């Protein structure tokens, strides 16, 4: 049975795709995606392609694609703002009854779109796509990703589903709730989890990247993990209270030991090495604690500026109604 909106039109599904220097893979991406959209004639589709300040021919190819297929719309950002901002820009522009974020590298298979929509039809507001086989990723990436999920979910009240990326379906109600979250430093996986709603999960095998190279270096992934932890947990701040308390207790115990030993055995010459080690150790703890404080203060500083998450230079294809 064909689902329709209150005005009698078929439901609209928005697919949001961030692009950054993906010129080599755009042809394969559109050749893979378009037949999948054509196979769902009972629905209307819009594909929102967000060019995140690409420096190759990505934008020109996307514009050519939007002229070829009216379902494709292009949002051109004024510079590279990062994937989270580009994803936010696409979600803000999406007008569909359901929204599906997906990467352009085809590691997350578009063939799963029909299954995501089927679960949405059953009444779920959020349909998660979970990677059950990540052998296409390097061993280091799989290991560090698993460690991040475990650490994050252990210290945060908001649990991020393990091995679930941005690829998912969200209903209009979930999207409207997501758009109410005002922070500029955005960790989308955490924000997706924070809004809640009734959800289910579909498992899939992740493919190797179709073209090009990943834009996330080890350093960027590390900073991304720090953003994820500091966005949804104050545990790193609290732990230094306990470390400081434990250090103070040990210092008092050691001071009492020194006093008693001096009273009983007399004064001896303390070792220089042990004094140096103690000073360096405590100094290092202080620097680490200041660094943790700095991470949170830095986030406060950036948020208080209230700068926009992204700036759109131009929108292409908005005149095409889905």
Coordinates of C-alpha atoms in Angstrom, one line a residue:
X1 CA 0.0 0.0 0.0
X2 CA 1.3 3.4 -0.9
X3 CA 1.8 5.8 2.0
X4 CA 0.8 9.4 1.5
X5 CA 1.1 12.7 3.3
X6 CA -2.0 14.5 4.5
X7 CA -2.1 16.5 1.2
X8 CA -2.2 13.3 -0.8
X9 CA 1.4 13.1 -2.0
X10 CA 3.7 10.1 -1.4
X11 CA 6.0 10.3 1.5
X12 CA 9.3 12.2 0.9
X13 CA 12.6 10.6 2.0
X14 CA 15.6 12.9 2.3
X15 CA 19.1 11.4 1.8
X16 CA 21.8 13.6 3.3
X17 CA 25.4 13.1 1.9
X18 CA 28.4 15.2 3.0
X19 CA 31.1 15.5 0.3
X20 CA 34.7 16.7 0.8
X21 CA 37.2 16.0 -2.1
X22 CA 35.2 13.1 -3.3
X23 CA 35.4 13.8 -7.1
X24 CA 36.8 10.3 -7.9
X25 CA 33.8 8.6 -6.4
X26 CA 30.8 10.7 -7.4
X27 CA 30.1 8.9 -10.6
X28 CA 30.1 5.5 -8.9
X29 CA 28.0 6.9 -6.1
X30 CA 25.3 8.2 -8.3
X31 CA 25.3 5.1 -10.5
X32 CA 24.8 3.0 -7.3
X33 CA 22.2 5.3 -5.7
X34 CA 19.9 6.2 -8.5
X35 CA 18.7 2.7 -9.3
X36 CA 17.9 2.2 -5.6
X37 CA 15.8 5.3 -5.6
X38 CA 14.1 4.3 -8.9
X39 CA 13.1 0.9 -7.3
X40 CA 10.9 2.8 -4.8
X41 CA 8.3 4.4 -7.0
X42 CA 5.8 4.6 -4.1
X43 CA 8.1 7.3 -2.5
X44 CA 9.5 10.6 -3.4
X45 CA 13.2 11.3 -2.8
X46 CA 15.5 14.2 -2.4
X47 CA 19.3 13.8 -2.2
X48 CA 20.9 16.7 -0.4
X49 CA 24.6 16.8 -1.3
X50 CA 26.6 19.1 1.0
X51 CA 29.9 20.2 -0.5
X52 CA 32.1 20.9 2.5
X53 CA 34.6 23.3 0.9
X54 CA 36.1 20.7 -1.5
X55 CA 39.2 21.7 -3.4
X56 CA 39.0 19.3 -6.3
X57 CA 36.2 19.0 -8.9
X58 CA 33.6 17.7 -6.4
X59 CA 31.3 20.8 -6.6
X60 CA 31.3 20.9 -10.4
X61 CA 30.4 17.2 -10.6
X62 CA 27.6 17.6 -8.1
X63 CA 26.2 20.5 -10.0
X64 CA 26.2 18.5 -13.2
X65 CA 24.4 15.7 -11.3
X66 CA 21.7 18.0 -10.0
X67 CA 21.1 19.2 -13.6
X68 CA 20.9 15.6 -14.7
X69 CA 18.5 14.4 -11.9
X70 CA 16.2 16.9 -10.3
X71 CA 16.1 14.8 -7.1
X72 CA 19.7 15.9 -6.3
X73 CA 20.2 19.2 -4.6
X74 CA 23.5 20.8 -3.7
X75 CA 24.4 22.9 -0.7
X76 CA 27.7 24.7 -1.1
X77 CA 29.4 25.7 2.2
X78 CA 31.6 28.7 2.2
X79 CA 34.6 26.7 3.4
X80 CA 35.5 23.3 5.0
X81 CA 33.7 23.2 8.3
X82 CA 34.1 19.5 9.0
X83 CA 31.9 16.5 8.6
X84 CA 29.7 17.1 11.6
X85 CA 28.9 20.6 10.4
X86 CA 28.2 19.5 6.9
X87 CA 25.9 16.7 8.2
X88 CA 24.1 19.3 10.3
X89 CA 23.7 21.6 7.2
X90 CA 22.2 18.7 5.2
X91 CA 19.8 17.7 8.0
X92 CA 18.7 21.4 8.5
X93 CA 17.9 21.6 4.8
X94 CA 16.1 18.3 4.6
X95 CA 12.3 18.5 4.3
X96 CA 11.5 14.8 4.1
X97 CA 9.2 12.8 6.3
X98 CA 12.3 10.6 7.0
X99 CA 16.0 11.5 6.7
X100 CA 18.8 9.1 6.0
X101 CA 22.4 10.4 6.4
X102 CA 25.0 8.4 4.4
X103 CA 28.6 8.7 3.4
X104 CA 29.6 9.2 -0.2
X105 CA 32.4 6.5 -0.1
X106 CA 29.8 3.6 -0.3
X107 CA 31.3 1.8 2.7
X108 CA 27.7 2.0 4.1
X109 CA 25.7 0.3 1.3
X110 CA 22.8 2.3 -0.1
X111 CA 21.1 -1.1 -0.8
X112 CA 20.1 -1.0 2.8
X113 CA 17.9 2.0 2.3
X114 CA 14.8 -0.1 1.4
X115 CA 15.2 -2.1 4.7
X116 CA 15.5 1.1 6.7
X117 CA 12.4 2.5 5.1
X118 CA 10.5 -0.8 5.8
X119 CA 11.3 -0.6 9.5
X120 CA 10.2 3.1 9.5
X121 CA 6.9 1.9 8.0
X122 CA 6.5 -0.4 11.0
X123 CA 6.4 2.6 13.3
X124 CA 10.0 3.1 14.4
X125 CA 11.2 6.7 14.6
X126 CA 14.9 5.7 14.4
X127 CA 16.3 2.8 12.4
X128 CA 20.0 2.2 13.2
X129 CA 22.4 0.5 10.8
X130 CA 25.0 -1.5 12.8
X131 CA 28.2 -2.8 11.3
X132 CA 28.6 -6.5 12.2
X133 CA 31.7 -7.0 10.1
X134 CA 34.3 -4.2 10.0
X135 CA 37.1 -6.3 8.4
X136 CA 37.3 -3.7 5.6
X137 CA 38.7 -1.3 8.3
X138 CA 42.3 -1.6 9.6
X139 CA 43.0 -3.5 12.8
X140 CA 44.1 -0.3 14.5
X141 CA 40.9 1.5 13.6
X142 CA 38.7 -1.4 14.7
X143 CA 40.5 -1.7 18.0
X144 CA 40.5 2.0 18.8
X145 CA 36.8 2.3 17.8
X146 CA 35.9 -0.5 20.1
X147 CA 37.9 1.0 22.9
X148 CA 36.2 4.4 22.4
X149 CA 32.7 3.0 22.6
X150 CA 33.5 1.1 25.8
X151 CA 35.1 4.0 27.5
X152 CA 32.4 6.5 26.4
X153 CA 29.5 4.3 27.4
X154 CA 31.1 3.5 30.7
X155 CA 31.5 7.1 31.8
X156 CA 28.5 8.8 30.0
X157 CA 24.8 8.6 30.8
X158 CA 24.1 8.8 27.1
X159 CA 25.0 5.4 25.5
X160 CA 26.2 5.5 22.0
X161 CA 25.3 2.3 20.2
X162 CA 28.5 0.4 19.4
X163 CA 29.5 0.0 15.8
X164 CA 26.7 2.3 14.7
X165 CA 27.8 5.3 12.6
X166 CA 25.9 8.2 11.1
X167 CA 24.1 5.8 8.7
X168 CA 20.5 5.5 9.9
X169 CA 16.9 6.6 9.3
X170 CA 15.3 9.3 11.4
X171 CA 11.6 10.3 11.3
X172 CA 10.5 13.9 11.0
X173 CA 9.7 14.0 14.7
X174 CA 13.2 12.8 15.6
X175 CA 14.8 15.3 13.2
X176 CA 12.8 18.2 14.6
X177 CA 14.0 17.2 18.1
X178 CA 17.6 17.1 16.8
X179 CA 17.3 20.6 15.3
X180 CA 16.5 22.0 18.7
X181 CA 19.9 21.1 20.1
X182 CA 21.9 24.4 19.8
X183 CA 25.6 23.5 20.5
X184 CA 28.2 24.4 17.9
X185 CA 30.8 21.7 18.8
X186 CA 28.7 18.8 17.6
X187 CA 29.3 15.1 18.1
X188 CA 26.5 13.8 16.0
X189 CA 26.5 10.2 17.1
X190 CA 25.9 11.4 20.7
X191 CA 23.3 13.9 19.6
X192 CA 21.5 11.2 17.7
X193 CA 21.4 9.0 20.8
X194 CA 20.5 11.9 23.1
X195 CA 17.1 12.7 21.4
X196 CA 16.0 9.1 21.9
X197 CA 12.7 8.0 20.3
X198 CA 11.6 4.4 19.5
X199 CA 14.4 2.7 17.6
X200 CA 15.4 -0.6 16.1
X201 CA 18.6 -1.9 14.5
X202 CA 19.5 -3.5 11.2
X203 CA 22.8 -5.3 10.8
X204 CA 25.0 -5.1 7.8
X205 CA 28.6 -5.8 6.6
X206 CA 30.7 -2.8 5.9
X207 CA 32.4 -2.6 2.5
X208 CA 35.8 -1.3 1.7
X209 CA 36.0 2.3 0.5
X210 CA 35.0 2.6 -3.1
X211 CA 37.3 5.4 -4.1
X212 CA 39.8 7.9 -2.6
X213 CA 41.2 7.9 0.9
X214 CA 39.7 8.5 4.3
X215 CA 39.7 12.1 5.5
X216 CA 40.1 11.1 9.1
X217 CA 43.8 10.8 10.2
X218 CA 44.8 9.2 13.5
X219 CA 45.1 12.7 15.0
X220 CA 41.7 13.8 13.8
X221 CA 40.1 10.6 15.2
X222 CA 41.8 11.2 18.5
X223 CA 40.4 14.7 18.7
X224 CA 37.0 13.4 17.6
X225 CA 37.1 10.9 20.4
X226 CA 37.9 13.7 22.9
X227 CA 35.0 15.7 21.6
X228 CA 32.7 12.7 22.1
X229 CA 33.8 12.2 25.7
X230 CA 33.7 15.8 26.7
X231 CA 30.4 16.5 25.0
X232 CA 28.4 14.0 27.1
X233 CA 30.3 13.3 30.3
X234 CA 31.9 15.3 33.1
X235 CA 33.7 12.2 34.5
X236 CA 37.1 13.4 33.3
X237 CA 36.7 16.4 35.6
X238 CA 35.4 14.4 38.5
X239 CA 38.2 11.8 38.4
X240 CA 40.7 14.5 39.3
X241 CA 38.8 15.2 42.6
X242 CA 39.4 11.6 43.6
X243 CA 43.0 11.6 42.4
X244 CA 43.6 14.8 44.4
X245 CA 42.0 13.3 47.4
X246 CA 44.0 10.1 47.2
X247 CA 47.2 12.0 46.7
X248 CA 46.4 14.2 49.7
X249 CA 45.7 11.2 51.9
X250 CA 48.9 9.4 50.8
X251 CA 50.9 12.6 51.5
X252 CA 49.4 12.9 55.0
X253 CA 50.3 9.2 55.7
X254 CA 53.8 9.7 54.4
X255 CA 54.2 12.9 56.5
X256 CA 53.1 11.0 59.6
X257 CA 55.6 8.2 58.8
X258 CA 58.4 10.7 58.4
X259 CA 57.6 12.4 61.7
X260 CA 57.5 9.1 63.6
X261 CA 60.7 7.9 62.0
X262 CA 62.4 11.1 62.9
X263 CA 61.3 10.9 66.5
X264 CA 62.4 7.3 66.8
X265 CA 65.5 7.1 64.6
X266 CA 66.6 10.7 64.4
X267 CA 67.2 12.9 61.4
X268 CA 68.7 11.4 58.3
X269 CA 69.6 12.9 54.9
X270 CA 66.8 12.4 52.4
X271 CA 67.6 11.1 48.9
X272 CA 67.6 13.6 46.1
X273 CA 66.3 11.0 43.6
X274 CA 63.1 10.3 45.5
X275 CA 62.5 14.0 46.0
X276 CA 62.9 14.7 42.3
X277 CA 60.6 11.8 41.3
X278 CA 57.9 13.1 43.7
X279 CA 58.1 16.6 42.4
X280 CA 58.0 15.5 38.7
X281 CA 55.1 13.1 39.4
X282 CA 52.9 15.6 41.2
X283 CA 53.8 18.3 38.6
X284 CA 52.8 16.0 35.8
X285 CA 49.4 15.2 37.5
X286 CA 48.8 18.9 37.8
X287 CA 49.5 19.6 34.2
X288 CA 47.3 16.7 33.1
X289 CA 44.4 18.0 35.3
X290 CA 44.9 21.5 33.9
X291 CA 44.7 20.1 30.4
X292 CA 41.4 18.3 31.2
X293 CA 40.1 21.6 32.6
X294 CA 41.3 23.3 29.5
X295 CA 39.3 21.0 27.3
X296 CA 36.1 21.9 29.0
X297 CA 36.8 25.6 29.4
X298 CA 37.7 25.6 25.7
X299 CA 34.4 24.1 24.8
X300 CA 32.6 26.7 27.0
X301 CA 34.6 29.5 25.3
X302 CA 33.7 28.3 21.8
X303 CA 30.0 27.9 22.7
X304 CA 29.7 31.3 24.2
X305 CA 30.8 32.9 20.9
X306 CA 27.5 31.6 19.3
X307 CA 29.1 31.4 15.9
X308 CA 27.0 29.5 13.3
X309 CA 27.9 25.9 12.9
X310 CA 28.3 26.4 9.1
X311 CA 27.8 29.1 6.5
X312 CA 26.1 28.3 3.2
X313 CA 27.6 30.1 0.2
X314 CA 25.0 29.0 -2.3
X315 CA 22.1 26.5 -2.7
X316 CA 21.7 24.7 -6.0
X317 CA 18.5 22.9 -7.1
X318 CA 16.2 24.3 -4.4
X319 CA 13.9 25.4 -7.3
X320 CA 13.3 21.7 -8.0
X321 CA 10.4 20.5 -5.9
X322 CA 10.7 16.8 -5.0

